[in-house]
Short mmCIF file of C-alpha atoms in Angstrom, two decimals:
data_model
loop_
_atom_site.label_atom_id
_atom_site.label_comp_id
_atom_site.label_asym_id
_atom_site.label_seq_id
_atom_site.Cartn_x
_atom_site.Cartn_y
_atom_site.Cartn_z
CA MET A 9 -23.65 0.53 -8.35
CA GLN A 10 -24.57 -0.54 -4.84
CA ILE A 11 -22.08 -0.64 -1.95
CA VAL A 12 -22.80 -2.40 1.36
CA GLU A 13 -20.29 -2.53 4.22
CA THR A 14 -20.25 -6.04 5.68
CA SER A 15 -17.37 -5.80 8.16
CA ASN A 16 -15.57 -3.05 10.05
CA GLU A 17 -13.12 -4.42 12.63
CA GLY A 18 -10.07 -2.42 13.55
CA LEU A 19 -8.27 -1.65 10.31
CA LYS A 20 -10.04 -4.38 8.34
CA ARG A 21 -12.97 -3.56 6.05
CA ALA A 22 -15.21 -5.73 3.88
CA TYR A 23 -17.87 -4.75 1.35
CA THR A 24 -20.20 -6.22 -1.20
CA VAL A 25 -20.30 -4.18 -4.37
CA THR A 26 -22.98 -4.84 -6.97
CA ILE A 27 -22.39 -3.69 -10.53
CA ALA A 28 -25.62 -3.54 -12.52
CA ALA A 29 -25.83 -5.76 -15.61
CA THR A 30 -27.01 -2.73 -17.59
CA ALA A 31 -23.80 -0.86 -16.73
CA ILE A 32 -21.66 -3.77 -17.95
CA ALA A 33 -23.79 -4.13 -21.07
CA ALA A 34 -23.42 -0.45 -21.84
CA ARG A 35 -19.65 -0.73 -21.56
CA ILE A 36 -19.69 -3.77 -23.84
CA GLU A 37 -21.69 -1.87 -26.46
CA GLY A 38 -19.25 1.00 -26.21
CA GLU A 39 -16.30 -1.34 -26.73
CA ILE A 40 -17.96 -2.96 -29.74
CA LYS A 41 -18.51 0.43 -31.35
CA LYS A 42 -14.90 1.29 -30.65
CA VAL A 43 -13.41 -1.84 -32.21
CA ALA A 44 -15.89 -2.37 -35.06
CA PRO A 45 -14.14 0.08 -37.42
CA GLN A 46 -10.91 -1.86 -36.99
CA VAL A 47 -12.39 -5.31 -37.74
CA ARG A 48 -11.63 -6.83 -41.14
CA MET A 49 -13.91 -9.53 -42.56
CA PRO A 50 -14.22 -10.97 -46.09
CA GLY A 51 -17.24 -9.54 -47.93
CA PHE A 52 -17.37 -6.31 -45.95
CA ARG A 53 -15.73 -3.01 -46.58
CA PRO A 54 -13.33 -1.83 -43.83
CA GLY A 55 -15.30 -0.37 -40.92
CA LYS A 56 -18.63 -1.75 -42.21
CA VAL A 57 -18.75 -5.07 -40.35
CA PRO A 58 -22.13 -5.28 -38.53
CA ALA A 59 -22.05 -5.02 -34.74
CA ASN A 60 -23.74 -8.41 -34.31
CA LEU A 61 -20.91 -10.09 -36.25
CA VAL A 62 -18.29 -8.23 -34.20
CA ARG A 63 -20.04 -9.47 -31.06
CA LYS A 64 -20.10 -13.02 -32.43
CA LEU A 65 -16.40 -12.94 -33.29
CA HIS A 66 -15.01 -11.04 -30.29
CA GLY A 67 -17.83 -11.06 -27.77
CA PRO A 68 -16.17 -13.13 -24.98
CA ALA A 69 -12.97 -11.10 -25.08
CA ILE A 70 -14.83 -7.80 -25.18
CA HIS A 71 -17.05 -8.92 -22.27
CA GLN A 72 -14.01 -9.88 -20.22
CA GLU A 73 -12.33 -6.54 -20.85
CA ALA A 74 -15.55 -4.68 -20.03
CA LEU A 75 -16.01 -6.66 -16.82
CA GLU A 76 -12.44 -6.00 -15.68
CA ALA A 77 -12.76 -2.29 -16.45
CA SER A 78 -16.06 -2.18 -14.54
CA ILE A 79 -14.44 -3.84 -11.51
CA ARG A 80 -11.53 -1.35 -11.55
CA GLU A 81 -13.96 1.54 -11.77
CA ALA A 82 -16.08 0.06 -8.96
CA LEU A 83 -13.02 -0.20 -6.69
CA ASP A 84 -12.08 3.41 -7.42
CA THR A 85 -15.61 4.48 -6.57
CA LEU A 86 -15.61 2.40 -3.38
CA VAL A 87 -12.37 3.97 -2.18
CA ALA A 88 -13.58 7.48 -3.01
CA GLN A 89 -17.09 7.16 -1.54
CA GLN A 90 -15.95 5.46 1.66
CA ALA A 91 -12.91 7.77 2.01
CA LEU A 92 -10.64 4.73 2.34
CA ARG A 93 -6.83 4.74 2.52
CA PRO A 94 -5.92 1.17 1.50
CA ALA A 95 -2.81 -0.20 3.18
CA THR A 96 -2.47 -2.98 0.61
CA GLN A 97 -4.07 -4.04 -2.64
CA PRO A 98 -7.73 -4.97 -1.94
CA SER A 99 -8.76 -8.60 -2.30
CA VAL A 100 -11.60 -8.89 -4.82
CA SER A 101 -13.67 -11.93 -5.71
CA LEU A 102 -16.53 -12.22 -8.18
CA GLY A 103 -19.65 -14.08 -7.05
CA GLU A 104 -19.91 -17.71 -8.20
CA GLY A 105 -22.16 -18.41 -11.13
CA TYR A 106 -21.77 -14.99 -12.69
CA ALA A 107 -22.57 -14.89 -16.41
CA GLU A 108 -22.94 -12.15 -18.98
CA GLY A 109 -26.24 -10.38 -18.64
CA GLN A 110 -26.31 -10.68 -14.84
CA ASP A 111 -25.42 -8.21 -12.11
CA ALA A 112 -21.82 -8.68 -10.97
CA GLU A 113 -21.58 -9.03 -7.20
CA LEU A 114 -18.11 -8.42 -5.79
CA THR A 115 -16.74 -9.25 -2.38
CA VAL A 116 -14.05 -6.76 -1.46
CA ALA A 117 -11.76 -7.11 1.58
CA LEU A 118 -8.95 -4.74 2.48
CA GLU A 119 -6.95 -3.20 5.26
CA VAL A 120 -6.83 0.55 5.70
CA LEU A 121 -4.18 2.81 7.08
CA PRO A 122 -4.78 4.12 10.58
CA VAL A 123 -5.76 7.72 11.09
CA ILE A 124 -2.67 9.35 12.58
CA ALA A 125 -2.74 12.85 13.95
CA ALA A 126 0.34 14.77 12.88
CA PRO A 127 2.41 14.85 16.07
CA SER A 128 3.44 18.07 17.69
CA LEU A 129 7.13 18.70 17.26
CA ASP A 130 7.34 21.12 20.17
CA GLY A 131 9.75 20.01 22.87
CA LEU A 132 11.61 17.51 20.70
CA LYS A 133 15.08 17.23 22.22
CA LEU A 134 18.06 15.31 20.88
CA GLU A 135 21.66 14.92 21.96
CA LYS A 136 24.31 15.00 19.27
CA LEU A 137 27.42 13.02 20.10
CA VAL A 138 30.47 14.22 18.19
CA VAL A 139 33.96 12.79 18.00
CA PRO A 140 36.69 15.41 17.44
CA VAL A 141 39.42 14.38 15.03
CA THR A 142 42.81 14.73 16.69
CA ASP A 143 46.23 15.33 15.14
CA GLU A 144 47.27 11.93 16.45
CA GLN A 145 44.49 10.22 14.50
CA VAL A 146 45.53 12.03 11.35
CA GLU A 147 49.15 10.94 11.80
CA GLU A 148 48.01 7.37 12.39
CA ALA A 149 46.11 7.51 9.11
CA VAL A 150 49.21 8.82 7.35
CA ALA A 151 51.25 6.00 8.87
CA ARG A 152 48.73 3.41 7.68
CA ILE A 153 49.10 4.67 4.14
CA GLY A 154 52.85 4.59 4.59
CA GLU A 155 52.57 0.98 5.74
CA GLY A 156 50.76 0.13 2.53
CA GLN A 157 53.45 1.87 0.49
CA LYS A 158 56.28 0.14 2.31
CA THR A 159 59.40 -0.57 0.29
CA PHE A 160 62.05 -3.20 0.95
CA ALA A 161 65.77 -3.25 0.19
CA ASP A 162 68.23 -6.14 0.18
CA ALA A 163 69.46 -6.84 3.71
CA GLY A 164 72.94 -7.84 2.64
CA GLU A 165 74.87 -11.05 2.73
CA GLY A 166 74.31 -13.27 5.78
CA ALA A 167 71.36 -11.25 7.09
CA VAL A 168 69.13 -13.22 9.47
CA ALA A 169 65.40 -12.67 8.87
CA LYS A 170 63.30 -11.24 11.68
CA ASP A 171 59.72 -10.02 12.05
CA GLY A 172 59.10 -7.08 9.75
CA ASP A 173 61.58 -8.29 7.15
CA GLN A 174 60.53 -9.55 3.75
CA LEU A 175 61.58 -12.88 2.29
CA ILE A 176 61.51 -13.80 -1.39
CA ILE A 177 60.81 -17.53 -1.48
CA ASP A 178 59.97 -20.47 -3.68
CA PHE A 179 57.75 -23.07 -2.02
CA VAL A 180 56.04 -26.35 -2.79
CA GLY A 181 53.26 -27.55 -0.51
CA LYS A 182 52.67 -31.28 -0.10
CA LEU A 183 49.82 -33.30 1.36
CA ASP A 184 50.73 -36.89 2.22
CA GLY A 185 53.94 -36.37 0.28
CA GLU A 186 52.23 -35.21 -2.93
CA PRO A 187 52.10 -31.59 -4.15
CA PHE A 188 48.59 -30.13 -3.93
CA GLU A 189 46.93 -27.64 -6.23
CA GLY A 190 47.54 -23.99 -5.37
CA GLY A 191 50.29 -24.81 -2.91
CA SER A 192 53.30 -23.76 -4.96
CA ALA A 193 54.81 -20.45 -6.00
CA GLU A 194 58.07 -18.92 -7.17
CA ASP A 195 59.59 -15.60 -6.10
CA ALA A 196 56.75 -15.08 -3.64
CA PRO A 197 57.18 -12.07 -1.32
CA LEU A 198 56.46 -12.83 2.32
CA GLU A 199 56.55 -10.21 5.07
CA LEU A 200 57.29 -11.94 8.35
CA GLY A 201 54.80 -11.14 11.09
CA ALA A 202 52.17 -9.77 8.70
CA GLY A 203 49.92 -12.81 9.21
CA ARG A 204 49.10 -13.20 5.53
CA PHE A 205 49.96 -16.89 5.37
CA ILE A 206 48.36 -19.68 7.36
CA PRO A 207 49.22 -19.87 11.09
CA GLY A 208 52.67 -21.31 11.78
CA PHE A 209 54.06 -20.68 8.31
CA GLU A 210 55.74 -17.34 8.83
CA GLU A 211 56.90 -18.10 12.35
CA GLN A 212 59.04 -21.03 11.15
CA LEU A 213 60.90 -18.80 8.71
CA VAL A 214 62.12 -16.32 11.29
CA GLY A 215 65.93 -16.70 11.45
CA SER A 216 66.26 -17.77 7.80
CA THR A 217 69.08 -16.55 5.57
CA ALA A 218 69.31 -16.09 1.82
CA GLY A 219 70.09 -19.35 -0.01
CA GLU A 220 68.75 -21.53 2.82
CA GLU A 221 66.51 -24.49 2.00
CA LYS A 222 64.19 -25.96 4.61
CA THR A 223 61.03 -27.98 5.07
CA ILE A 224 58.37 -26.84 7.50
CA THR A 225 55.22 -28.54 8.76
CA VAL A 226 51.95 -26.64 9.18
CA THR A 227 48.34 -27.57 9.81
CA PHE A 228 45.62 -25.80 7.86
CA PRO A 229 42.78 -24.26 9.92
CA ALA A 230 39.74 -26.48 10.37
CA ASP A 231 37.55 -23.87 8.67
CA TYR A 232 39.87 -23.36 5.69
CA PRO A 233 37.78 -22.86 2.53
CA ALA A 234 39.49 -25.66 0.57
CA GLU A 235 37.90 -28.80 2.03
CA ASN A 236 40.76 -31.06 0.93
CA LEU A 237 43.14 -29.03 3.09
CA ALA A 238 40.96 -28.02 6.05
CA GLY A 239 42.43 -29.37 9.28
CA LYS A 240 45.14 -31.31 7.40
CA GLU A 241 48.85 -31.43 8.30
CA THR A 242 51.03 -30.51 5.34
CA THR A 243 54.69 -29.86 4.58
CA PHE A 244 56.28 -27.06 2.56
CA ASP A 245 59.67 -27.29 0.85
CA ILE A 246 61.02 -23.76 0.91
CA THR A 247 63.96 -22.04 -0.75
CA VAL A 248 64.80 -18.60 0.68
CA LYS A 249 66.09 -16.55 -2.25
CA ALA A 250 66.49 -13.17 -0.55
CA VAL A 251 66.10 -11.37 2.79
CA LYS A 252 65.00 -7.74 2.61
CA VAL A 253 64.50 -5.04 5.20
CA ALA A 254 61.82 -2.35 5.22
CA GLY A 255 62.87 1.18 4.38
CA GLU A 256 62.30 3.94 6.88
CA PHE A 257 58.99 5.71 6.36
CA GLU A 258 59.02 9.48 6.41
CA ALA A 259 55.86 11.56 6.23
CA ASN A 260 57.24 14.24 3.95
CA ASP A 261 56.42 16.02 0.70
CA ASP A 262 58.24 13.38 -1.36
CA PHE A 263 55.98 10.70 0.07
CA ALA A 264 52.87 12.79 -0.69
CA LYS A 265 54.06 13.50 -4.24
CA ALA A 266 54.50 9.78 -4.82
CA LEU A 267 50.76 9.54 -4.11
CA GLY A 268 49.98 12.25 -6.66
CA LEU A 269 49.56 15.09 -4.16
CA GLU A 270 51.37 18.38 -3.81
CA SER A 271 52.53 18.14 -0.20
CA ILE A 272 52.25 16.19 3.02
CA GLU A 273 49.99 18.92 4.39
CA GLN A 274 47.55 18.34 1.57
CA LEU A 275 47.52 14.64 2.45
CA ARG A 276 46.87 15.45 6.10
CA THR A 277 44.03 17.80 5.13
CA LEU A 278 42.42 15.13 2.96
CA LEU A 279 42.72 12.49 5.66
CA ARG A 280 41.31 14.82 8.30
CA GLY A 281 38.33 15.46 6.04
CA GLN A 282 37.78 11.73 5.56
CA LEU A 283 37.93 11.08 9.30
CA GLU A 284 35.52 13.93 9.98
CA GLN A 285 33.15 12.63 7.33
CA GLU A 286 33.26 9.16 8.84
CA THR A 287 32.52 10.35 12.35
CA ALA A 288 29.82 12.69 11.01
CA GLY A 289 28.09 9.67 9.50
CA GLN A 290 28.26 7.83 12.81
CA THR A 291 26.91 10.89 14.61
CA ARG A 292 23.96 11.02 12.22
CA THR A 293 23.36 7.32 12.83
CA GLN A 294 23.29 7.94 16.58
CA MET A 295 20.91 10.90 16.28
CA LYS A 296 18.63 9.04 13.90
CA ARG A 297 18.47 6.09 16.27
CA GLN A 298 17.70 8.39 19.17
CA LEU A 299 14.98 10.18 17.16
CA LEU A 300 13.25 6.92 16.25
CA ASP A 301 13.32 5.77 19.86
CA VAL A 302 11.66 9.04 20.92
CA LEU A 303 8.97 8.70 18.26
CA ALA A 304 8.34 5.06 19.09
CA ALA A 305 7.99 5.82 22.79
CA ASP A 306 5.47 8.62 22.21
CA HIS A 307 3.19 7.00 19.64
CA ASP A 308 1.18 3.81 19.81
CA PHE A 309 -1.52 3.00 17.26
CA ASP A 310 -2.80 -0.04 15.41
CA VAL A 311 -1.01 -0.95 12.21
CA PRO A 312 -2.27 -3.05 9.26
CA PRO A 313 -1.60 -6.75 9.96
CA SER A 314 -0.73 -7.45 6.32
CA MET A 315 1.99 -4.78 6.37
CA VAL A 316 3.37 -6.20 9.60
CA GLU A 317 3.38 -9.69 8.15
CA ALA A 318 5.19 -8.53 5.02
CA GLU A 319 7.76 -6.70 7.14
CA PHE A 320 8.22 -9.69 9.42
CA GLU A 321 8.74 -12.00 6.45
CA GLN A 322 11.49 -9.72 5.19
CA ILE A 323 13.17 -9.66 8.61
CA TRP A 324 12.85 -13.42 8.96
CA GLN A 325 14.26 -14.09 5.51
CA GLN A 326 17.29 -11.96 6.31
CA LEU A 327 17.79 -13.68 9.65
CA THR A 328 17.54 -17.20 8.27
CA THR A 329 19.81 -16.40 5.33
CA GLU A 330 22.53 -15.16 7.68
CA ALA A 331 22.01 -18.09 10.04
CA GLN A 332 22.69 -20.50 7.20
CA ARG A 333 26.14 -18.93 6.82
CA GLU A 334 27.11 -19.60 10.42
CA ASP A 335 29.60 -22.28 11.44
CA ASN A 336 26.70 -24.05 13.15
CA PRO A 337 23.55 -23.22 11.14
CA GLU A 338 21.27 -25.39 13.27
CA GLU A 339 22.30 -23.60 16.45
CA ALA A 340 21.92 -20.19 14.81
CA LEU A 341 18.46 -21.07 13.49
CA ALA A 342 17.40 -22.35 16.89
CA GLU A 343 18.59 -19.10 18.47
CA ILE A 344 16.52 -16.85 16.23
CA GLU A 345 13.55 -19.22 16.42
CA ALA A 346 13.53 -18.78 20.20
CA GLU A 347 13.22 -15.02 19.66
CA LYS A 348 10.66 -15.13 16.85
CA ASP A 349 8.02 -13.25 18.84
CA ASP A 350 10.51 -10.46 19.55
CA TYR A 351 11.18 -10.03 15.85
CA ARG A 352 7.46 -9.87 15.15
CA LYS A 353 7.25 -7.00 17.65
CA ILE A 354 10.13 -5.35 15.82
CA ALA A 355 8.15 -5.63 12.57
CA VAL A 356 5.25 -3.83 14.24
CA ARG A 357 7.58 -1.05 15.39
CA ARG A 358 9.11 -0.65 11.96
CA VAL A 359 5.74 -0.36 10.21
CA ARG A 360 4.42 2.04 12.86
CA LEU A 361 7.46 4.30 12.56
CA GLY A 362 7.21 4.21 8.78
CA LEU A 363 3.60 5.39 8.87
CA LEU A 364 4.41 8.03 11.45
CA LEU A 365 7.30 9.47 9.45
CA SER A 366 5.06 9.49 6.38
CA GLU A 367 2.41 11.49 8.25
CA ILE A 368 5.00 13.96 9.54
CA GLY A 369 6.42 14.41 6.05
CA GLN A 370 3.04 14.98 4.44
CA ALA A 371 1.84 17.32 7.16
CA ASN A 372 4.94 19.48 6.77
CA GLY A 373 5.28 19.50 3.00
CA VAL A 374 8.33 17.28 2.77
CA ALA A 375 8.68 15.96 -0.76
CA VAL A 376 11.16 14.64 -3.28
CA SER A 377 11.36 17.03 -6.21
CA ALA A 378 11.18 15.99 -9.85
CA GLN A 379 14.84 16.93 -10.27
CA GLU A 380 15.85 14.83 -7.27
CA MET A 381 13.84 11.89 -8.59
CA GLU A 382 15.46 12.20 -11.99
CA MET A 383 18.88 12.11 -10.32
CA LEU A 384 17.90 8.98 -8.37
CA ILE A 385 16.78 7.25 -11.55
CA ARG A 386 20.01 8.11 -13.37
CA GLN A 387 22.12 6.91 -10.45
CA ALA A 388 20.19 3.64 -10.11
CA ALA A 389 20.42 3.01 -13.85
CA GLN A 390 24.23 2.97 -13.62
CA GLN A 391 24.16 -0.47 -12.00
CA TYR A 392 22.82 -1.97 -15.24
CA ARG A 393 24.54 -2.64 -18.53
CA GLU A 394 24.51 0.33 -20.86
CA GLU A 395 22.07 -1.34 -23.25
CA ASP A 396 19.61 -2.02 -20.38
CA ARG A 397 19.66 1.41 -18.76
CA GLN A 398 16.95 3.01 -20.86
CA ARG A 399 14.61 0.08 -20.24
CA PHE A 400 15.18 0.50 -16.51
CA VAL A 401 14.42 4.22 -16.73
CA GLU A 402 11.18 3.53 -18.63
CA TYR A 403 10.20 0.83 -16.11
CA ILE A 404 10.63 3.20 -13.16
CA ARG A 405 8.67 5.92 -14.91
CA ASN A 406 5.80 3.56 -15.75
CA GLU A 407 5.60 1.65 -12.46
CA PRO A 408 4.49 3.82 -9.51
CA LEU A 409 5.43 1.22 -6.90
CA ALA A 410 8.94 0.80 -8.30
CA ALA A 411 9.36 4.56 -8.39
CA ALA A 412 8.11 4.80 -4.81
CA GLN A 413 10.63 2.22 -3.62
CA LEU A 414 13.45 4.10 -5.35
CA ARG A 415 12.32 7.42 -3.90
CA ALA A 416 11.82 6.13 -0.36
CA PRO A 417 15.37 6.37 1.11
CA LEU A 418 15.74 10.00 0.02
CA TYR A 419 12.28 10.86 1.29
CA GLU A 420 13.11 9.20 4.59
CA ASP A 421 16.32 11.22 4.95
CA LYS A 422 14.49 14.45 4.15
CA VAL A 423 11.89 13.77 6.85
CA VAL A 424 14.62 12.94 9.35
CA ASP A 425 16.56 16.10 8.44
CA PHE A 426 13.36 18.12 8.87
CA LEU A 427 12.95 16.69 12.37
CA PHE A 428 16.58 17.38 13.18
CA ASP A 429 16.03 21.02 12.23
CA LYS A 430 12.96 21.24 14.45
CA ALA A 431 14.58 19.58 17.47
CA GLU A 432 16.45 21.27 20.27
CA VAL A 433 19.89 19.72 19.84
CA THR A 434 22.62 19.71 22.45
CA THR A 435 26.14 18.66 21.51
CA ARG A 436 28.53 16.56 23.56
CA GLU A 437 32.06 15.44 22.66
CA VAL A 438 32.72 11.74 23.14
CA THR A 439 35.24 9.12 22.10
CA ARG A 440 34.73 6.81 19.15
CA GLU A 441 34.06 3.96 21.55
CA GLU A 442 31.37 5.93 23.38
CA LEU A 443 29.69 6.90 20.12
CA GLN A 444 29.67 3.32 18.88
CA ALA A 445 28.27 2.12 22.21
CA ALA A 446 25.44 4.67 21.92
CA ILE A 447 24.62 3.39 18.43
CA GLU A 448 24.64 -0.23 19.52
CA ALA A 449 22.68 0.24 22.75
CA ASP A 450 19.12 -1.07 22.80
CA GLU A 451 16.08 1.19 23.06
CA ASN A 452 16.42 1.37 26.84
CA GLY A 453 20.04 2.47 26.67
CA ASN A 454 21.42 -0.88 27.80
CA PRO A 455 24.85 -1.64 26.35
CA ALA A 456 24.94 -4.27 23.66
CA VAL A 457 27.07 -7.39 23.70
CA ILE A 458 29.85 -7.19 21.13
CA ALA A 459 31.16 -10.38 19.60
CA ASP A 460 33.73 -9.59 16.93
CA GLU A 461 34.46 -12.33 14.47
CA ALA A 462 37.30 -13.01 12.09
CA SER A 463 37.00 -14.78 8.79
CA THR A 464 39.37 -15.96 6.12
CA GLU A 465 38.41 -16.25 2.49
CA ALA A 466 39.93 -18.03 -0.46
CA GLY A 467 41.34 -15.77 -3.13
CA GLU A 468 43.42 -16.01 -6.26
CA ALA A 469 46.61 -16.42 -4.21
CA PRO A 470 48.14 -19.84 -3.56
CA ALA A 471 46.29 -22.03 -1.10
CA VAL A 472 48.85 -21.43 1.59
CA GLU A 473 47.95 -17.74 1.79
CA ALA A 474 45.22 -16.59 4.11
CA GLU A 475 43.58 -13.17 4.00
CA ALA A 476 44.01 -11.08 7.08
CA PRO A 477 41.07 -11.48 9.47
CA LYS A 478 38.27 -9.07 8.64
CA LYS A 479 36.61 -7.45 11.58
CA LYS A 480 32.87 -7.32 11.13
CA ALA A 481 31.09 -4.25 12.39
CA PRO A 482 29.54 -5.47 15.63
CA ALA A 483 26.10 -3.99 15.16
CA ARG A 484 25.57 -2.89 11.61
CA LYS A 485 26.97 -6.03 9.95
CA LYS A 486 25.20 -8.42 12.28
CA ALA A 487 21.89 -6.66 12.51
CA ALA A 488 20.13 -3.94 10.60
CA ALA A 489 21.91 -0.64 10.24
CA ALA A 490 21.27 1.33 13.38
CA ASP A 491 20.60 4.49 11.42
CA ALA A 492 17.99 3.01 9.08
CA ALA A 493 14.73 4.84 9.59
CA GLU A 494 11.33 3.82 8.37
CA GLY A 495 10.13 5.48 5.23
CA ALA A 496 6.58 6.12 4.20
CA PRO A 497 5.16 2.80 3.03
CA ALA A 498 1.66 4.13 2.52
CA ALA A 499 1.65 7.70 1.36
CA GLU A 500 5.09 8.36 -0.06
CA ALA A 501 6.99 5.15 -0.50
CA GLU A 502 8.37 2.09 1.17
CA ALA A 503 11.66 2.73 2.91
CA THR A 504 14.72 0.80 1.94
CA ASP A 505 18.08 0.72 3.67
CA GLU A 506 20.79 -1.65 4.77
CA ALA A 507 19.42 -4.65 6.64
CA ALA A 508 21.49 -7.60 7.65
CA ALA A 509 20.79 -10.29 10.18
CA PRO A 510 22.57 -11.05 13.47
CA LYS A 511 25.34 -13.60 13.47
CA LYS A 512 26.22 -14.36 17.05
CA LYS A 513 24.45 -14.10 20.36
CA ALA A 514 23.86 -10.41 21.00
CA PRO A 515 20.14 -10.16 21.77
CA ALA A 516 20.01 -6.55 22.96
CA ARG A 517 22.03 -5.18 20.11
CA LYS A 518 20.59 -7.12 17.22
CA LYS A 519 17.00 -6.46 18.25
CA ALA A 520 17.64 -2.80 18.88
CA ALA A 521 19.27 -2.38 15.50
CA ALA A 522 16.57 -4.33 13.72
CA GLU A 523 13.94 -2.07 15.26
CA ASP A 524 15.42 0.86 13.38
CA ALA A 525 15.58 -0.89 10.03
CA PRO A 526 13.31 0.05 7.16
CA ALA A 527 9.66 -0.84 6.88
CA GLU A 528 9.58 -2.08 3.33
#
């Protein structure tokens, strides 16, 4: 086999590889000898079919298999002899006019991974922002649970309903005088002031009394999911069947026992643990973001264009998918289109950080053990139907790339934890707001613009009901998760983590968060 390098530019390489006809012919002869004993032909005893007849019957297929095996072997030899570290699958083409009996001339083009010196970890400094959990926060959490467990008792004859009271009502909604689907219910509980029905509905029932009948007029929101009702003025015939008042909530042992616990102190302990776990996760996100910014600032090297393009395509697909869900998709698409070059730079950063973390992990013996991998496979298999789980397990075990993608998030976390252990970490107490601002800040520490949104969704309830507005996490829901680090796309695996696209105008935040998303 002859190898000639034809191009060496940056991380791109090209070669011509010539496989001698004699080598292919020898492989063909070997294959014929291997299959001849298995060939059955009338007039011949099993295993006694002459080689020339086997060649006549199966020659083209055997030649094709021998050629493909020769090409695979040639690529392995090329990579080994040239000490290449392919970034992606090499592109291989066979010279035109090739026929059996001729030398096979291959044109091979590929991109290689850059040579990255394992960085020194001396002097790595990180600041850990922590949010202490206060007694007040614990009591607020207890009160929120109490709110969800609220009970109501009859208010008595002649009681006038006020905010916080519960009404039991029958109602019939009408559009242009005709009842509409989903707009009627009987014995429906309605807590005044809770905002669970469409705007204007609850407000008009304040002051009602049991037995009262009334008709109210409300206009559905313009963005209401049911198109036949969106923006339309409707009427509701209402019968108030009962007025109830909320019982007094007491954070005591009886309340805790109703939740299946032993005491109110046990509830407080559990809630404190949950709050601490939540803030610990945010602290890790902040430290991870800070670590990636430090690594990105200190390392600059060429990255394979094909990996960047693949990463950019993933980012762009996520962005455009989210833009299509906006109230004004055309405006959202135009916004991200104007920043397309910025997102391409983000793709470069993500790939570079992924390669760098991979190098750090390899240089320091970071690995995912067989036991950890087995646990990952079992956990991932749970998302499939029971009858499909074994097939999934076998697929992961037989497909190295699929296994690498599954392993990547854990590998990434282990590299990050290794770096945390090596860093000089100082701790500072902050508020929740300060911690969130640190997470959402861009790579230069500039505060991000926050544009909270509210949405209503249609559910199984009658059409008149509207879900309470859902606050969307300003950074992590509208851009990639700020704590998502790059994995090891080349040597260990491709990283995977949460990645969502921006929704509203928040350039600093959404780009900063996207920069820390995975390099898949």
